[in-house]
mmCIF file of C-alpha atoms and ligand atoms in Angstrom:
data_model
loop_
_atom_site.group_PDB
_atom_site.id
_atom_site.type_symbol
_atom_site.label_atom_id
_atom_site.label_comp_id
_atom_site.label_asym_id
_atom_site.label_seq_id
_atom_site.Cartn_x
_atom_site.Cartn_y
_atom_site.Cartn_z
ATOM 1 C CA UNK A 9 0.105 -0.111 -0.120
ATOM 2 C CA UNK A 10 0.974 3.160 -0.664
ATOM 3 C CA UNK A 11 2.727 5.566 2.710
ATOM 4 C CA UNK A 12 -0.046 8.610 1.598
ATOM 5 C CA UNK A 13 -2.892 5.734 1.084
ATOM 6 C CA UNK A 14 -2.066 3.862 4.280
ATOM 7 C CA UNK A 15 -2.022 7.474 6.310
ATOM 8 C CA UNK A 16 -5.636 8.642 4.521
ATOM 9 C CA UNK A 17 -7.104 4.847 5.578
ATOM 10 C CA UNK A 18 -5.706 5.304 9.141
ATOM 11 C CA UNK A 19 -7.346 8.688 9.442
ATOM 12 C CA UNK A 20 -4.005 10.070 10.024
ATOM 13 C CA UNK A 21 -3.704 12.581 7.698
ATOM 14 C CA UNK A 22 -5.150 13.276 4.303
ATOM 15 C CA UNK A 23 -2.935 12.850 1.414
ATOM 16 C CA UNK A 24 -1.979 16.134 0.582
ATOM 17 C CA UNK A 25 -1.158 16.536 4.766
ATOM 18 C CA UNK A 26 0.632 13.224 4.785
ATOM 19 C CA UNK A 27 2.758 14.701 1.879
ATOM 20 C CA UNK A 28 3.583 17.790 3.491
ATOM 21 C CA UNK A 29 4.346 16.266 6.472
ATOM 22 C CA UNK A 30 6.699 13.735 4.795
ATOM 23 C CA UNK A 31 8.658 16.453 3.316
ATOM 24 C CA UNK A 32 9.193 17.949 6.808
ATOM 25 C CA UNK A 33 10.748 15.078 8.003
ATOM 26 C CA UNK A 34 7.934 13.660 9.977
ATOM 27 C CA UNK A 35 7.410 10.491 8.746
ATOM 28 C CA UNK A 36 9.379 7.424 9.516
ATOM 29 C CA UNK A 37 9.233 3.815 8.317
ATOM 30 C CA UNK A 38 10.820 1.727 10.169
ATOM 31 C CA UNK A 39 12.927 4.297 11.919
ATOM 32 C CA UNK A 40 13.934 6.019 8.618
ATOM 33 C CA UNK A 41 12.407 9.327 7.906
ATOM 34 C CA UNK A 42 10.848 8.907 4.368
ATOM 35 C CA UNK A 43 10.245 12.375 2.307
ATOM 36 C CA UNK A 44 8.269 10.781 -0.324
ATOM 37 C CA UNK A 45 4.724 9.307 -0.043
ATOM 38 C CA UNK A 46 4.968 7.094 -3.000
ATOM 39 C CA UNK A 47 6.969 4.319 -1.378
ATOM 40 C CA UNK A 48 5.154 1.144 -0.881
ATOM 41 C CA UNK A 49 4.864 -0.088 2.826
ATOM 42 C CA UNK A 50 3.386 -3.141 3.895
ATOM 43 C CA UNK A 51 0.876 -2.086 6.476
ATOM 44 C CA UNK A 52 0.596 -5.395 8.283
ATOM 45 C CA UNK A 53 4.583 -5.224 8.969
ATOM 46 C CA UNK A 54 6.336 -1.955 8.734
ATOM 47 C CA UNK A 55 6.224 0.452 11.631
ATOM 48 C CA UNK A 56 4.818 3.615 10.219
ATOM 49 C CA UNK A 57 5.139 6.849 12.759
ATOM 50 C CA UNK A 58 3.783 10.074 12.250
ATOM 51 C CA UNK A 59 4.867 13.378 14.043
ATOM 52 C CA UNK A 60 6.376 10.668 16.556
ATOM 53 C CA UNK A 61 3.669 8.290 17.046
ATOM 54 C CA UNK A 62 3.260 5.041 15.412
ATOM 55 C CA UNK A 63 0.196 4.293 13.497
ATOM 56 C CA UNK A 64 -1.859 1.689 14.430
ATOM 57 C CA UNK A 65 -3.305 -0.230 11.239
ATOM 58 C CA UNK A 66 -6.372 -2.199 11.596
ATOM 59 C CA UNK A 67 -8.123 -3.326 8.693
ATOM 60 C CA UNK A 68 -11.871 -2.658 9.817
ATOM 61 C CA UNK A 69 -12.371 0.368 12.527
ATOM 62 C CA UNK A 70 -15.097 0.085 15.076
ATOM 63 C CA UNK A 71 -16.492 2.881 17.574
ATOM 64 C CA UNK A 72 -18.566 3.217 20.115
ATOM 65 C CA UNK A 73 -20.679 6.568 20.114
ATOM 66 C CA UNK A 74 -22.792 7.652 22.710
ATOM 67 C CA UNK A 75 -25.581 8.908 20.853
ATOM 68 C CA UNK A 76 -27.091 12.124 22.048
ATOM 69 C CA UNK A 77 -30.884 13.288 21.304
ATOM 70 C CA UNK A 78 -31.670 14.703 17.794
ATOM 71 C CA UNK A 79 -29.266 12.827 15.746
ATOM 72 C CA UNK A 80 -30.474 9.889 13.107
ATOM 73 C CA UNK A 81 -28.287 6.722 12.656
ATOM 74 C CA UNK A 82 -27.822 7.138 8.946
ATOM 75 C CA UNK A 83 -24.327 8.118 7.020
ATOM 76 C CA UNK A 84 -26.407 10.847 5.117
ATOM 77 C CA UNK A 85 -29.323 12.742 5.348
ATOM 78 C CA UNK A 86 -31.105 15.830 3.392
ATOM 79 C CA UNK A 87 -32.969 17.429 6.945
ATOM 80 C CA UNK A 88 -31.257 15.650 9.628
ATOM 81 C CA UNK A 89 -28.160 15.721 11.588
ATOM 82 C CA UNK A 90 -26.489 12.307 11.481
ATOM 83 C CA UNK A 91 -24.541 10.666 14.066
ATOM 84 C CA UNK A 92 -21.592 10.528 11.400
ATOM 85 C CA UNK A 93 -21.554 14.146 11.950
ATOM 86 C CA UNK A 94 -20.519 13.682 15.586
ATOM 87 C CA UNK A 95 -16.786 12.187 13.912
ATOM 88 C CA UNK A 96 -14.209 14.203 13.245
ATOM 89 C CA UNK A 97 -13.936 15.374 9.508
ATOM 90 C CA UNK A 98 -10.619 12.991 8.968
ATOM 91 C CA UNK A 99 -13.069 9.830 9.742
ATOM 92 C CA UNK A 100 -15.396 10.656 7.001
ATOM 93 C CA UNK A 101 -13.032 8.322 4.621
ATOM 94 C CA UNK A 102 -13.338 5.493 6.615
ATOM 95 C CA UNK A 103 -16.490 4.384 5.158
ATOM 96 C CA UNK A 104 -18.134 4.099 8.685
ATOM 97 C CA UNK A 105 -21.602 3.347 9.064
ATOM 98 C CA UNK A 106 -23.991 2.676 12.064
ATOM 99 C CA UNK A 107 -24.515 -1.166 12.988
ATOM 100 C CA UNK A 108 -28.038 -1.096 13.407
ATOM 101 C CA UNK A 109 -30.337 1.879 14.149
ATOM 102 C CA UNK A 110 -31.302 3.784 16.907
ATOM 103 C CA UNK A 111 -34.207 6.411 16.591
ATOM 104 C CA UNK A 112 -33.823 9.893 16.366
ATOM 105 C CA UNK A 113 -34.397 10.400 20.053
ATOM 106 C CA UNK A 114 -32.939 7.588 21.352
ATOM 107 C CA UNK A 115 -29.865 7.580 23.451
ATOM 108 C CA UNK A 116 -26.999 5.285 24.232
ATOM 109 C CA UNK A 117 -24.944 2.697 22.666
ATOM 110 C CA UNK A 118 -23.975 2.912 18.981
ATOM 111 C CA UNK A 119 -21.640 0.947 17.196
ATOM 112 C CA UNK A 120 -20.285 2.198 14.008
ATOM 113 C CA UNK A 121 -17.972 0.497 11.856
ATOM 114 C CA UNK A 122 -16.676 -0.358 8.398
ATOM 115 C CA UNK A 123 -16.888 -3.936 8.538
ATOM 116 C CA UNK A 124 -19.606 -5.342 6.819
ATOM 117 C CA UNK A 125 -19.673 -8.720 7.611
ATOM 118 C CA UNK A 126 -19.739 -8.249 11.257
ATOM 119 C CA UNK A 127 -22.343 -5.711 10.833
ATOM 120 C CA UNK A 128 -24.456 -8.067 8.669
ATOM 121 C CA UNK A 129 -23.958 -11.091 11.170
ATOM 122 C CA UNK A 130 -24.774 -9.143 14.236
ATOM 123 C CA UNK A 131 -27.865 -7.691 12.885
ATOM 124 C CA UNK A 132 -29.260 -10.981 11.537
ATOM 125 C CA UNK A 133 -32.141 -12.541 12.984
ATOM 126 C CA UNK A 134 -30.649 -15.920 13.113
ATOM 127 C CA UNK A 135 -27.856 -14.677 15.600
ATOM 128 C CA UNK A 136 -29.887 -13.052 18.051
ATOM 129 C CA UNK A 137 -27.643 -10.572 19.334
ATOM 130 C CA UNK A 138 -29.001 -9.332 22.750
ATOM 131 C CA UNK A 139 -29.611 -5.342 23.109
ATOM 132 C CA UNK A 140 -30.262 -4.105 26.196
ATOM 133 C CA UNK A 141 -32.285 -1.297 26.692
ATOM 134 C CA UNK A 142 -33.377 1.075 29.500
ATOM 135 C CA UNK A 143 -36.663 2.875 29.719
ATOM 136 C CA UNK A 144 -38.973 4.925 31.158
ATOM 137 C CA UNK A 145 -43.004 5.346 30.080
ATOM 138 C CA UNK A 146 -46.094 7.218 30.688
ATOM 139 C CA UNK A 147 -48.384 5.915 31.772
ATOM 140 C CA UNK A 148 -46.847 3.490 33.717
ATOM 141 C CA UNK A 149 -47.637 -0.299 33.009
ATOM 142 C CA UNK A 150 -49.099 -2.949 35.165
ATOM 143 C CA UNK A 151 -47.535 -6.416 35.484
ATOM 144 C CA UNK A 152 -49.842 -8.080 33.219
ATOM 145 C CA UNK A 153 -48.981 -5.772 30.560
ATOM 146 C CA UNK A 154 -45.211 -6.220 31.380
ATOM 147 C CA UNK A 155 -46.096 -10.118 31.214
ATOM 148 C CA UNK A 156 -47.848 -9.750 27.701
ATOM 149 C CA UNK A 157 -44.392 -7.640 26.048
ATOM 150 C CA UNK A 158 -42.249 -10.574 27.446
ATOM 151 C CA UNK A 159 -44.471 -13.346 26.030
ATOM 152 C CA UNK A 160 -44.501 -11.476 22.607
ATOM 153 C CA UNK A 161 -46.796 -8.898 21.453
ATOM 154 C CA UNK A 162 -48.700 -7.920 18.567
ATOM 155 C CA UNK A 163 -47.190 -4.657 17.015
ATOM 156 C CA UNK A 164 -48.896 -4.249 14.123
ATOM 157 C CA UNK A 165 -48.983 -7.254 12.032
ATOM 158 C CA UNK A 166 -45.865 -9.046 13.666
ATOM 159 C CA UNK A 167 -45.757 -10.880 16.813
ATOM 160 C CA UNK A 168 -42.682 -9.895 18.807
ATOM 161 C CA UNK A 169 -40.397 -12.743 19.791
ATOM 162 C CA UNK A 170 -40.365 -13.546 23.688
ATOM 163 C CA UNK A 171 -38.142 -10.992 25.558
ATOM 164 C CA UNK A 172 -36.776 -10.339 29.056
ATOM 165 C CA UNK A 173 -38.085 -7.078 31.180
ATOM 166 C CA UNK A 174 -37.277 -6.177 34.662
ATOM 167 C CA UNK A 175 -39.252 -3.211 35.917
ATOM 168 C CA UNK A 176 -37.678 -1.471 38.924
ATOM 169 C CA UNK A 177 -40.983 0.577 39.348
ATOM 170 C CA UNK A 178 -43.987 0.847 37.165
ATOM 171 C CA UNK A 179 -42.874 3.354 34.573
ATOM 172 C CA UNK A 180 -39.111 2.414 34.505
ATOM 173 C CA UNK A 181 -37.167 -0.463 33.572
ATOM 174 C CA UNK A 182 -34.798 -2.674 31.214
ATOM 175 C CA UNK A 183 -35.829 -4.743 28.508
ATOM 176 C CA UNK A 184 -33.670 -7.240 26.346
ATOM 177 C CA UNK A 185 -34.552 -7.552 22.797
ATOM 178 C CA UNK A 186 -32.849 -10.183 20.289
ATOM 179 C CA UNK A 187 -34.080 -8.455 17.327
ATOM 180 C CA UNK A 188 -34.785 -5.183 16.363
ATOM 181 C CA UNK A 189 -37.960 -4.363 14.301
ATOM 182 C CA UNK A 190 -38.675 -0.979 13.294
ATOM 183 C CA UNK A 191 -39.777 1.063 16.773
ATOM 184 C CA UNK A 192 -39.653 -1.878 18.719
ATOM 185 C CA UNK A 193 -39.957 -1.089 21.825
ATOM 186 C CA UNK A 194 -42.139 2.192 21.094
ATOM 187 C CA UNK A 195 -44.693 -0.248 19.455
ATOM 188 C CA UNK A 196 -44.572 -2.665 21.960
ATOM 189 C CA UNK A 197 -45.628 -0.060 24.874
ATOM 190 C CA UNK A 198 -48.203 1.571 22.471
ATOM 191 C CA UNK A 199 -49.364 -2.098 22.228
ATOM 192 C CA UNK A 200 -50.167 -1.901 26.342
ATOM 193 C CA UNK A 201 -51.501 1.864 25.945
ATOM 194 C CA UNK A 202 -48.216 3.436 27.276
ATOM 195 C CA UNK A 203 -45.677 5.585 25.444
ATOM 196 C CA UNK A 204 -41.529 5.769 25.954
ATOM 197 C CA UNK A 205 -40.763 8.978 27.250
ATOM 198 C CA UNK A 206 -36.929 7.917 27.719
ATOM 199 C CA UNK A 207 -35.084 5.006 25.687
ATOM 200 C CA UNK A 208 -31.272 4.330 26.120
ATOM 201 C CA UNK A 209 -29.488 1.226 24.876
ATOM 202 C CA UNK A 210 -26.830 0.312 27.539
ATOM 203 C CA UNK A 211 -25.462 -2.760 26.106
ATOM 204 C CA UNK A 212 -25.266 -4.221 22.573
ATOM 205 C CA UNK A 213 -23.944 -7.925 21.862
ATOM 206 C CA UNK A 214 -22.564 -7.970 25.246
ATOM 207 C CA UNK A 215 -20.606 -4.774 25.346
ATOM 208 C CA UNK A 216 -22.096 -2.057 27.717
ATOM 209 C CA UNK A 217 -22.251 1.204 27.013
ATOM 210 C CA UNK A 218 -19.114 3.040 28.501
ATOM 211 C CA UNK A 219 -20.302 5.572 30.863
ATOM 212 C CA UNK A 220 -17.272 7.651 30.935
ATOM 213 C CA UNK A 221 -18.554 8.852 27.486
ATOM 214 C CA UNK A 222 -20.480 11.908 27.909
ATOM 215 C CA UNK A 223 -23.442 12.280 24.861
ATOM 216 C CA UNK A 224 -21.940 12.809 21.651
ATOM 217 C CA UNK A 225 -18.592 11.390 22.670
ATOM 218 C CA UNK A 226 -17.267 8.587 20.966
ATOM 219 C CA UNK A 227 -14.348 6.101 21.174
ATOM 220 C CA UNK A 228 -12.357 3.253 19.418
ATOM 221 C CA UNK A 229 -13.576 -0.371 20.640
ATOM 222 C CA UNK A 230 -11.039 -2.285 22.601
ATOM 223 C CA UNK A 231 -9.222 -5.041 21.045
ATOM 224 C CA UNK A 232 -11.476 -7.475 23.776
ATOM 225 C CA UNK A 233 -14.641 -5.387 22.505
ATOM 226 C CA UNK A 234 -13.821 -6.051 18.685
ATOM 227 C CA UNK A 235 -12.554 -9.705 19.953
ATOM 228 C CA UNK A 236 -16.366 -10.112 21.517
ATOM 229 C CA UNK A 237 -18.210 -8.704 18.476
ATOM 230 C CA UNK A 238 -16.071 -10.460 15.631
ATOM 231 C CA UNK A 239 -15.884 -13.891 17.115
ATOM 232 C CA UNK A 240 -20.001 -14.278 17.157
ATOM 233 C CA UNK A 241 -21.023 -16.851 15.143
HETATM 234 N N1 URA B 23 -36.763 0.309 19.924
HETATM 235 C C1 URA B 23 -37.436 1.808 19.588
HETATM 236 O O1 URA B 23 -38.453 1.961 19.838
HETATM 237 N N2 URA B 23 -36.375 2.600 19.324
HETATM 238 C C2 URA B 23 -35.142 2.518 19.335
HETATM 239 O O2 URA B 23 -34.554 3.352 18.994
HETATM 240 C C3 URA B 23 -34.900 1.046 19.791
HETATM 241 C C4 URA B 23 -35.576 0.151 19.952
#
């Protein structure tokens, strides 16, 4: 891979930034200063440093975002702000997309990646990746309503799969789904005469929301978290 492409796909620098930095002596390959960016390097073996920092090469990028209110889970939208806009501009060329959707007003854990195969596997109904949400509803629901939702409820032409719900009070609880129908929790609550007033995803496929992230903040997944996502069969 060309050195400038490597610096670009790792979101280190644009090709023109890479070229300027190399001319200024800020790029090394295996310890030697390289002034020309058309050099071919082996991303898996060579050690590239940019301004003194080693550049980590990963074939794919995985990001955890704490989604704030008011953003749509899409890569672009003619009217709405998208979750991609919460990432730095230099990450645009990585081709990231949200692995699954959260509604515009839903908060919390969203994974962004450019690993299409893993995303597809996690979202496919066959794989049953668990998604845990904290919710508050109004009006409160009864224990019979909770039991109906847990058993599987008609949300308008579709009966949801059995799921698990823990209520900490009649208007507040946690729900674990293994599927992701459009507006699923909203429609499940509507089917028992209630409405969501707060919804936050707190766990996705065994990865909990990192509570140190403020709303709108993101971080790269750790190697351990990537292992959890990619080793699911
Ligand atoms: N169910 C919903 O209704 N909305 C979400 O964002 C996620 C699950």
